Amino acid sequence: MSEQTREEDRPAERRVVVVGAGMAGVQTAVALREQGFHGTVTLIGAEPHQPYDRPPLSKAVLLGTAEHSAFDVDFESLGVELRLGTEALGVRPADHELDTGSGPVPYDVLVLATGAEPIRLPGAEGVPGVHLLRTLDDAERLRPVLARRHDIVVVGAGWIGAEFATAAREAGCAVTVVEAADRPLAGALPAEVAAPMTSWYADSGTELRTRARVERVEPGAVLLDDGSRLPADAVVVGIGARPATAWLTGSGVELGRHGEVVADASLRTSVPDVYAVGDCASFPSGRYGERLLVHHWDNALQGPRTVAANILGSATGEVPAVYDPVPYFWSEQFGRFVQYAGHHTGADTTLWRGDPAGPAWTVCWLREDRLVALLAVGRPRDLAQGRRLIESGTPMNPELIADPATPLKAATAQTAGPAGGSTR
């Protein structure tokens, strides 16, 4: 057989193009190589910087204790082509082409990993001193503001608002946090769970103004709807994020009610040969019986392994892998380490472990007798054990859960005696 014949018989290498150079995109490229993919991998990022991790932006990078948070990945040795500073403009599935600001990019498999973008405060765009905190450039613009110890107003008492306020207070700034709801984290936690966190602001020297809406922002001040005027050398907006998917309009890729890419249980989209992973995509959870949209780091870390497995498996006809994680995230704020695992609804039963006025406590959510979620403040062992119990679906004993001295792994139904008491 001639060399030419052997070349003609060899299957063409598949081309995987990954759009988005954040955690989800980078991990997809890494997972493909780790799982044995030998085709070409192209990673496209809109920012000009080397791909970087986002959590340090609100901590070490912002405070100047780290210059960057670039991923420790040798893309060249992995055989991953980086195309940075390249904006995705659209997808033409029929042609298997991605349109970018640098021209069309052909693909055999496309992975959407464009993440989320911050929601902007209406009327504040273009006003000097108004900042977002999502990118490395955002953090670098804010770092000298903190160094000058300015008066800072933070709009939004969610996770990012609390983390930024923590860093600003550590830098010596005077900080006021303005929240339209009646409590911090109103969109994430029920009132009785978020209530103890309100005192964390005052303890740190941060002023928290709840039920306060921004009427307008002007240079040097924030005006609230009650007529009060807050001095502000800088305003940081942290009122949420939405999937960065506007560029997919008209592509045929199905988008959900939040603008997210609607993926199936294997993270495939509505069009052939296109997957979606991370903050930009929702997926159906068999564990929780509903579609989940998870905007957290761990989801962007775990999902790419499923995408890579299914890209490789699609070439050999393997049954697609299913993505059904126990969601997890963590936050450092006001000297507390807060962790959450699972997913709860208002119909689930709430159980407390420990005194919420103290430095360490946990809230557990039960659905029937199964643990479905928990929030741990300063109790990392509860989180680690609880996460495994959620994954296993082990029946739990509510009385033992409520005893903070009982390890969660020992609070199962199997440890209860005939009358419901503990057999310890």
GROMACS .gro file of N, CA and C in nm, residues 84-217:
model
  402
   84LEU      N    1  -0.681   3.484   2.114
   84LEU     CA    2  -0.726   3.579   2.213
   84LEU      C    3  -0.758   3.713   2.148
   85GLY      N    4  -0.839   3.793   2.219
   85GLY     CA    5  -0.882   3.920   2.162
   85GLY      C    6  -0.971   3.901   2.041
   86THR      N    7  -1.041   3.789   2.038
   86THR     CA    8  -1.126   3.754   1.924
   86THR      C    9  -1.271   3.739   1.970
   87GLU      N   10  -1.357   3.825   1.925
   87GLU     CA   11  -1.498   3.824   1.968
   87GLU      C   12  -1.581   3.732   1.879
   88ALA      N   13  -1.662   3.648   1.943
   88ALA     CA   14  -1.756   3.564   1.868
   88ALA      C   15  -1.877   3.646   1.829
   89LEU      N   16  -1.919   3.634   1.702
   89LEU     CA   17  -2.030   3.715   1.651
   89LEU      C   18  -2.153   3.634   1.616
   90GLY      N   19  -2.136   3.505   1.589
   90GLY     CA   20  -2.251   3.423   1.551
   90GLY      C   21  -2.207   3.284   1.511
   91VAL      N   22  -2.308   3.197   1.496
   91VAL     CA   23  -2.282   3.059   1.455
   91VAL      C   24  -2.371   3.028   1.335
   92ARG      N   25  -2.313   2.959   1.237
   92ARG     CA   26  -2.391   2.910   1.123
   92ARG      C   27  -2.382   2.757   1.125
   93PRO      N   28  -2.476   2.693   1.195
   93PRO     CA   29  -2.469   2.548   1.212
   93PRO      C   30  -2.470   2.471   1.080
   94ALA      N   31  -2.545   2.519   0.982
   94ALA     CA   32  -2.553   2.446   0.854
   94ALA      C   33  -2.417   2.442   0.785
   95ASP      N   34  -2.336   2.545   0.807
   95ASP     CA   35  -2.203   2.550   0.745
   95ASP      C   36  -2.093   2.501   0.840
   96HIS      N   37  -2.131   2.471   0.965
   96HIS     CA   38  -2.032   2.435   1.067
   96HIS      C   39  -1.923   2.543   1.075
   97GLU      N   40  -1.967   2.667   1.087
   97GLU     CA   41  -1.874   2.778   1.099
   97GLU      C   42  -1.913   2.872   1.212
   98LEU      N   43  -1.812   2.919   1.282
   98LEU     CA   44  -1.827   3.022   1.385
   98LEU      C   45  -1.781   3.154   1.324
   99ASP      N   46  -1.865   3.256   1.333
   99ASP     CA   47  -1.827   3.388   1.284
   99ASP      C   48  -1.762   3.466   1.398
  100THR      N   49  -1.646   3.524   1.371
  100THR     CA   50  -1.576   3.603   1.472
  100THR      C   51  -1.534   3.736   1.411
  101GLY      N   52  -1.486   3.826   1.497
  101GLY     CA   53  -1.438   3.955   1.449
  101GLY      C   54  -1.316   3.942   1.361
  102SER      N   55  -1.252   3.825   1.363
  102SER     CA   56  -1.133   3.801   1.279
  102SER      C   57  -1.164   3.712   1.159
  103GLY      N   58  -1.293   3.688   1.136
  103GLY     CA   59  -1.331   3.604   1.023
  103GLY      C   60  -1.391   3.472   1.067
  104PRO      N   61  -1.443   3.392   0.974
  104PRO     CA   62  -1.508   3.265   1.008
  104PRO      C   63  -1.407   3.159   1.052
  105VAL      N   64  -1.451   3.075   1.145
  105VAL     CA   65  -1.368   2.965   1.195
  105VAL      C   66  -1.447   2.836   1.175
  106PRO      N   67  -1.400   2.745   1.090
  106PRO     CA   68  -1.472   2.619   1.069
  106PRO      C   69  -1.455   2.526   1.189
  107TYR      N   70  -1.555   2.443   1.214
  107TYR     CA   71  -1.549   2.346   1.323
  107TYR      C   72  -1.619   2.218   1.284
  108ASP      N   73  -1.579   2.109   1.349
  108ASP     CA   74  -1.656   1.986   1.344
  108ASP      C   75  -1.743   1.974   1.469
  109VAL      N   76  -1.686   2.019   1.582
  109VAL     CA   77  -1.760   2.026   1.708
  109VAL      C   78  -1.735   2.164   1.769
  110LEU      N   79  -1.841   2.227   1.815
  110LEU     CA   80  -1.831   2.360   1.876
  110LEU      C   81  -1.876   2.351   2.022
  111VAL      N   82  -1.801   2.412   2.113
  111VAL     CA   83  -1.837   2.417   2.254
  111VAL      C   84  -1.858   2.562   2.294
  112LEU      N   85  -1.978   2.592   2.343
  112LEU     CA   86  -2.012   2.728   2.388
  112LEU      C   87  -1.980   2.738   2.537
  113ALA      N   88  -1.886   2.827   2.572
  113ALA     CA   89  -1.843   2.843   2.711
  113ALA      C   90  -1.818   2.990   2.739
  114THR      N   91  -1.913   3.073   2.696
  114THR     CA   92  -1.893   3.219   2.702
  114THR      C   93  -1.929   3.279   2.837
  115GLY      N   94  -1.974   3.198   2.932
  115GLY     CA   95  -1.994   3.246   3.068
  115GLY      C   96  -2.110   3.343   3.082
  116ALA      N   97  -2.096   3.433   3.179
  116ALA     CA   98  -2.200   3.531   3.208
  116ALA      C   99  -2.139   3.671   3.208
  117GLU      N  100  -2.223   3.770   3.194
  117GLU     CA  101  -2.179   3.908   3.196
  117GLU      C  102  -2.259   3.984   3.300
  118PRO      N  103  -2.200   4.083   3.366
  118PRO     CA  104  -2.270   4.153   3.474
  118PRO      C  105  -2.387   4.236   3.423
  119ILE      N  106  -2.491   4.242   3.502
  119ILE     CA  107  -2.604   4.329   3.472
  119ILE      C  108  -2.565   4.472   3.509
  120ARG      N  109  -2.587   4.562   3.419
  120ARG     CA  110  -2.548   4.702   3.441
  120ARG      C  111  -2.659   4.781   3.509
  121LEU      N  112  -2.622   4.879   3.587
  121LEU     CA  113  -2.718   4.963   3.658
  121LEU      C  114  -2.775   5.065   3.559
  122PRO      N  115  -2.908   5.063   3.537
  122PRO     CA  116  -2.967   5.156   3.441
  122PRO      C  117  -2.933   5.301   3.475
  123GLY      N  118  -2.895   5.376   3.374
  123GLY     CA  119  -2.865   5.518   3.392
  123GLY      C  120  -2.726   5.548   3.444
  124ALA      N  121  -2.648   5.445   3.475
  124ALA     CA  122  -2.515   5.469   3.533
  124ALA      C  123  -2.403   5.457   3.431
  125GLU      N  124  -2.434   5.410   3.312
  125GLU     CA  125  -2.329   5.391   3.212
  125GLU      C  126  -2.273   5.527   3.169
  126GLY      N  127  -2.142   5.533   3.164
  126GLY     CA  128  -2.076   5.656   3.123
  126GLY      C  129  -2.051   5.754   3.235
  127VAL      N  130  -2.106   5.728   3.354
  127VAL     CA  131  -2.082   5.818   3.467
  127VAL      C  132  -1.944   5.788   3.524
  128PRO      N  133  -1.859   5.888   3.540
  128PRO     CA  134  -1.724   5.863   3.594
  128PRO      C  135  -1.730   5.800   3.733
  129GLY      N  136  -1.642   5.702   3.755
  129GLY     CA  137  -1.633   5.641   3.887
  129GLY      C  138  -1.723   5.521   3.908
  130VAL      N  139  -1.800   5.480   3.806
  130VAL     CA  140  -1.886   5.362   3.818
  130VAL      C  141  -1.812   5.241   3.763
  131HIS      N  142  -1.808   5.133   3.843
  131HIS     CA  143  -1.729   5.016   3.808
  131HIS      C  144  -1.812   4.888   3.815
  132LEU      N  145  -1.773   4.791   3.735
  132LEU     CA  146  -1.817   4.653   3.749
  132LEU      C  147  -1.697   4.572   3.796
  133LEU      N  148  -1.719   4.449   3.841
  133LEU     CA  149  -1.607   4.363   3.880
  133LEU      C  150  -1.632   4.224   3.822
  134ARG      N  151  -1.586   4.208   3.696
  134ARG     CA  152  -1.603   4.079   3.629
  134ARG      C  153  -1.475   4.034   3.559
  135THR      N  154  -1.396   4.131   3.512
  135THR     CA  155  -1.279   4.099   3.433
  135THR      C  156  -1.151   4.144   3.503
  136LEU      N  157  -1.038   4.099   3.451
  136LEU     CA  158  -0.909   4.141   3.503
  136LEU      C  159  -0.892   4.292   3.488
  137ASP      N  160  -0.936   4.347   3.376
  137ASP     CA  161  -0.927   4.492   3.357
  137ASP      C  162  -1.011   4.566   3.461
  138ASP      N  163  -1.129   4.512   3.495
  138ASP     CA  164  -1.213   4.572   3.600
  138ASP      C  165  -1.136   4.579   3.732
  139ALA      N  166  -1.073   4.467   3.770
  139ALA     CA  167  -1.000   4.461   3.896
  139ALA      C  168  -0.882   4.558   3.896
  140GLU      N  169  -0.813   4.570   3.782
  140GLU     CA  170  -0.698   4.660   3.776
  140GLU      C  171  -0.740   4.806   3.782
  141ARG      N  172  -0.859   4.836   3.730
  141ARG     CA  173  -0.909   4.974   3.742
  141ARG      C  174  -0.949   5.006   3.886
  142LEU      N  175  -0.999   4.904   3.958
  142LEU     CA  176  -1.045   4.928   4.096
  142LEU      C  177  -0.932   4.927   4.198
  143ARG      N  178  -0.822   4.863   4.166
  143ARG     CA  179  -0.715   4.848   4.265
  143ARG      C  180  -0.664   4.983   4.315
  144PRO      N  181  -0.634   5.081   4.228
  144PRO     CA  182  -0.589   5.211   4.282
  144PRO      C  183  -0.698   5.285   4.359
  145VAL      N  184  -0.824   5.260   4.327
  145VAL     CA  185  -0.934   5.321   4.402
  145VAL      C  186  -0.929   5.275   4.548
  146LEU      N  187  -0.909   5.145   4.568
  146LEU     CA  188  -0.899   5.093   4.704
  146LEU      C  189  -0.772   5.144   4.773
  147ALA      N  190  -0.665   5.154   4.698
  147ALA     CA  191  -0.539   5.200   4.758
  147ALA      C  192  -0.550   5.342   4.811
  148ARG      N  193  -0.637   5.424   4.750
  148ARG     CA  194  -0.653   5.563   4.795
  148ARG      C  195  -0.754   5.576   4.909
  149ARG      N  196  -0.812   5.461   4.949
  149ARG     CA  197  -0.905   5.458   5.064
  149ARG      C  198  -1.022   5.555   5.046
  150HIS      N  199  -1.084   5.546   4.933
  150HIS     CA  200  -1.196   5.633   4.901
  150HIS      C  201  -1.325   5.590   4.970
  151ASP      N  202  -1.425   5.681   4.964
  151ASP     CA  203  -1.561   5.644   5.002
  151ASP      C  204  -1.621   5.565   4.886
  152ILE      N  205  -1.670   5.446   4.916
  152ILE     CA  206  -1.720   5.357   4.811
  152ILE      C  207  -1.864   5.316   4.841
  153VAL      N  208  -1.948   5.323   4.739
  153VAL     CA  209  -2.084   5.271   4.748
  153VAL      C  210  -2.092   5.146   4.662
  154VAL      N  211  -2.139   5.037   4.721
  154VAL     CA  212  -2.159   4.912   4.650
  154VAL      C  213  -2.308   4.894   4.629
  155VAL      N  214  -2.350   4.875   4.507
  155VAL     CA  215  -2.491   4.853   4.476
  155VAL      C  216  -2.514   4.703   4.461
  156GLY      N  217  -2.587   4.645   4.557
  156GLY     CA  218  -2.615   4.502   4.555
  156GLY      C  219  -2.545   4.429   4.668
  157ALA      N  220  -2.624   4.361   4.752
  157ALA     CA  221  -2.570   4.286   4.866
  157ALA      C  222  -2.576   4.137   4.839
  158GLY      N  223  -2.536   4.098   4.718
  158GLY     CA  224  -2.525   3.956   4.684
  158GLY      C  225  -2.387   3.906   4.717
  159TRP      N  226  -2.349   3.794   4.655
  159TRP     CA  227  -2.219   3.734   4.683
  159TRP      C  228  -2.105   3.826   4.642
  160ILE      N  229  -2.109   3.881   4.521
  160ILE     CA  230  -1.999   3.963   4.474
  160ILE      C  231  -1.994   4.095   4.549
  161GLY      N  232  -2.111   4.151   4.584
  161GLY     CA  233  -2.113   4.276   4.661
  161GLY      C  234  -2.050   4.258   4.798
  162ALA      N  235  -2.082   4.147   4.865
  162ALA     CA  236  -2.024   4.121   4.996
  162ALA      C  237  -1.874   4.098   4.988
  163GLU      N  238  -1.830   4.026   4.885
  163GLU     CA  239  -1.687   4.000   4.872
  163GLU      C  240  -1.610   4.128   4.841
  164PHE      N  241  -1.666   4.213   4.756
  164PHE     CA  242  -1.597   4.338   4.727
  164PHE      C  243  -1.595   4.428   4.851
  165ALA      N  244  -1.709   4.436   4.922
  165ALA     CA  245  -1.713   4.519   5.043
  165ALA      C  246  -1.609   4.471   5.145
  166THR      N  247  -1.593   4.340   5.154
  166THR     CA  248  -1.492   4.284   5.245
  166THR      C  249  -1.352   4.332   5.206
  167ALA      N  250  -1.319   4.325   5.077
  167ALA     CA  251  -1.188   4.369   5.031
  167ALA      C  252  -1.169   4.519   5.051
  168ALA      N  253  -1.274   4.597   5.025
  168ALA     CA  254  -1.264   4.742   5.039
  168ALA      C  255  -1.244   4.782   5.184
  169ARG      N  256  -1.311   4.715   5.276
  169ARG     CA  257  -1.290   4.744   5.418
  169ARG      C  258  -1.149   4.703   5.461
  170GLU      N  259  -1.101   4.592   5.410
  170GLU     CA  260  -0.965   4.548   5.441
  170GLU      C  261  -0.863   4.650   5.392
  171ALA      N  262  -0.895   4.718   5.282
  171ALA     CA  263  -0.806   4.820   5.228
  171ALA      C  264  -0.819   4.954   5.300
  172GLY      N  265  -0.916   4.964   5.391
  172GLY     CA  266  -0.933   5.086   5.468
  172GLY      C  267  -1.032   5.185   5.413
  173CYS      N  268  -1.114   5.144   5.317
  173CYS     CA  269  -1.215   5.232   5.259
  173CYS      C  270  -1.339   5.241   5.348
  174ALA      N  271  -1.409   5.353   5.338
  174ALA     CA  272  -1.542   5.365   5.397
  174ALA      C  273  -1.641   5.308   5.296
  175VAL      N  274  -1.722   5.210   5.338
  175VAL     CA  275  -1.807   5.137   5.244
  175VAL      C  276  -1.953   5.141   5.287
  176THR      N  277  -2.039   5.175   5.193
  176THR     CA  278  -2.184   5.164   5.212
  176THR      C  279  -2.237   5.070   5.105
  177VAL      N  280  -2.315   4.972   5.149
  177VAL     CA  281  -2.377   4.877   5.055
  177VAL      C  282  -2.525   4.907   5.048
  178VAL      N  283  -2.574   4.925   4.926
  178VAL     CA  284  -2.714   4.958   4.901
  178VAL      C  285  -2.783   4.837   4.839
  179GLU      N  286  -2.892   4.794   4.901
  179GLU     CA  287  -2.964   4.675   4.855
  179GLU      C  288  -3.113   4.706   4.845
  180ALA      N  289  -3.172   4.678   4.728
  180ALA     CA  290  -3.314   4.708   4.707
  180ALA      C  291  -3.405   4.617   4.789
  181ALA      N  292  -3.362   4.494   4.813
  181ALA     CA  293  -3.443   4.400   4.892
  181ALA      C  294  -3.431   4.432   5.040
  182ASP      N  295  -3.501   4.351   5.123
  182ASP     CA  296  -3.502   4.378   5.267
  182ASP      C  297  -3.389   4.308   5.341
  183ARG      N  298  -3.297   4.242   5.266
  183ARG     CA  299  -3.191   4.165   5.330
  183ARG      C  300  -3.083   4.134   5.227
  184PRO      N  301  -2.966   4.097   5.274
  184PRO     CA  302  -2.864   4.050   5.180
  184PRO      C  303  -2.904   3.916   5.118
  185LEU      N  304  -2.849   3.886   5.004
  185LEU     CA  305  -2.867   3.756   4.937
  185LEU      C  306  -3.013   3.717   4.921
  186ALA      N  307  -3.097   3.816   4.895
  186ALA     CA  308  -3.241   3.788   4.887
  186ALA      C  309  -3.276   3.693   4.775
  187GLY      N  310  -3.199   3.695   4.668
  187GLY     CA  311  -3.230   3.606   4.557
  187GLY      C  312  -3.176   3.466   4.573
  188ALA      N  313  -3.092   3.445   4.676
  188ALA     CA  314  -3.026   3.315   4.690
  188ALA      C  315  -3.072   3.237   4.813
  189LEU      N  316  -3.108   3.308   4.921
  189LEU     CA  317  -3.138   3.240   5.047
  189LEU      C  318  -3.269   3.292   5.106
  190PRO      N  319  -3.343   3.205   5.178
  190PRO     CA  320  -3.464   3.251   5.245
  190PRO      C  321  -3.432   3.351   5.355
  191ALA      N  322  -3.534   3.427   5.395
  191ALA     CA  323  -3.514   3.538   5.489
  191ALA      C  324  -3.452   3.493   5.620
  192GLU      N  325  -3.497   3.379   5.675
  192GLU     CA  326  -3.446   3.339   5.806
  192GLU      C  327  -3.300   3.296   5.801
  193VAL      N  328  -3.253   3.256   5.683
  193VAL     CA  329  -3.113   3.216   5.670
  193VAL      C  330  -3.025   3.337   5.643
  194ALA      N  331  -3.073   3.431   5.563
  194ALA     CA  332  -2.995   3.550   5.531
  194ALA      C  333  -2.991   3.648   5.647
  195ALA      N  334  -3.092   3.644   5.736
  195ALA     CA  335  -3.100   3.743   5.844
  195ALA      C  336  -2.974   3.750   5.930
  196PRO      N  337  -2.916   3.636   5.975
  196PRO     CA  338  -2.796   3.646   6.058
  196PRO      C  339  -2.678   3.712   5.987
  197MET      N  340  -2.678   3.710   5.854
  197MET     CA  341  -2.567   3.767   5.779
  197MET      C  342  -2.570   3.920   5.779
  198THR      N  343  -2.685   3.978   5.812
  198THR     CA  344  -2.697   4.123   5.813
  198THR      C  345  -2.599   4.185   5.912
  199SER      N  346  -2.582   4.122   6.027
  199SER     CA  347  -2.493   4.178   6.130
  199SER      C  348  -2.346   4.173   6.088
  200TRP      N  349  -2.312   4.087   5.993
  200TRP     CA  350  -2.172   4.079   5.949
  200TRP      C  351  -2.124   4.212   5.892
  201TYR      N  352  -2.214   4.282   5.825
  201TYR     CA  353  -2.177   4.411   5.766
  201TYR      C  354  -2.138   4.510   5.875
  202ALA      N  355  -2.224   4.526   5.975
  202ALA     CA  356  -2.195   4.621   6.083
  202ALA      C  357  -2.070   4.581   6.160
  203ASP      N  358  -2.052   4.452   6.182
  203ASP     CA  359  -1.934   4.405   6.255
  203ASP      C  360  -1.804   4.445   6.184
  204SER      N  361  -1.810   4.453   6.050
  204SER     CA  362  -1.690   4.486   5.973
  204SER      C  363  -1.672   4.636   5.953
  205GLY      N  364  -1.771   4.714   6.000
  205GLY     CA  365  -1.766   4.858   5.979
  205GLY      C  366  -1.826   4.901   5.847
  206THR      N  367  -1.901   4.813   5.783
  206THR     CA  368  -1.970   4.844   5.657
  206THR      C  369  -2.113   4.884   5.685
  207GLU      N  370  -2.157   4.994   5.626
  207GLU     CA  371  -2.297   5.034   5.641
  207GLU      C  372  -2.381   4.963   5.537
  208LEU      N  373  -2.487   4.897   5.581
  208LEU     CA  374  -2.579   4.828   5.491
  208LEU      C  375  -2.711   4.902   5.489
  209ARG      N  376  -2.754   4.944   5.372
  209ARG     CA  377  -2.884   5.012   5.355
  209ARG      C  378  -2.974   4.920   5.274
  210THR      N  379  -3.073   4.858   5.341
  210THR     CA  380  -3.168   4.771   5.272
  210THR      C  381  -3.294   4.849   5.236
  211ARG      N  382  -3.378   4.788   5.152
  211ARG     CA  383  -3.498   4.854   5.099
  211ARG      C  384  -3.462   4.991   5.040
  212ALA      N  385  -3.348   4.996   4.977
  212ALA     CA  386  -3.298   5.123   4.922
  212ALA      C  387  -3.271   5.105   4.773
  213ARG      N  388  -3.338   5.185   4.693
  213ARG     CA  389  -3.319   5.178   4.549
  213ARG      C  390  -3.242   5.301   4.500
  214VAL      N  391  -3.158   5.279   4.403
  214VAL     CA  392  -3.081   5.389   4.346
  214VAL      C  393  -3.169   5.468   4.250
  215GLU      N  394  -3.184   5.596   4.278
  215GLU     CA  395  -3.260   5.684   4.190
  215GLU      C  396  -3.174   5.724   4.071
  216ARG      N  397  -3.049   5.764   4.101
  216ARG     CA  398  -2.955   5.796   3.994
  216ARG      C  399  -2.815   5.805   4.053
  217VAL      N  400  -2.718   5.796   3.963
  217VAL     CA  401  -2.577   5.811   4.000
  217VAL      C  402  -2.522   5.932   3.928
   0.00000   0.00000   0.00000
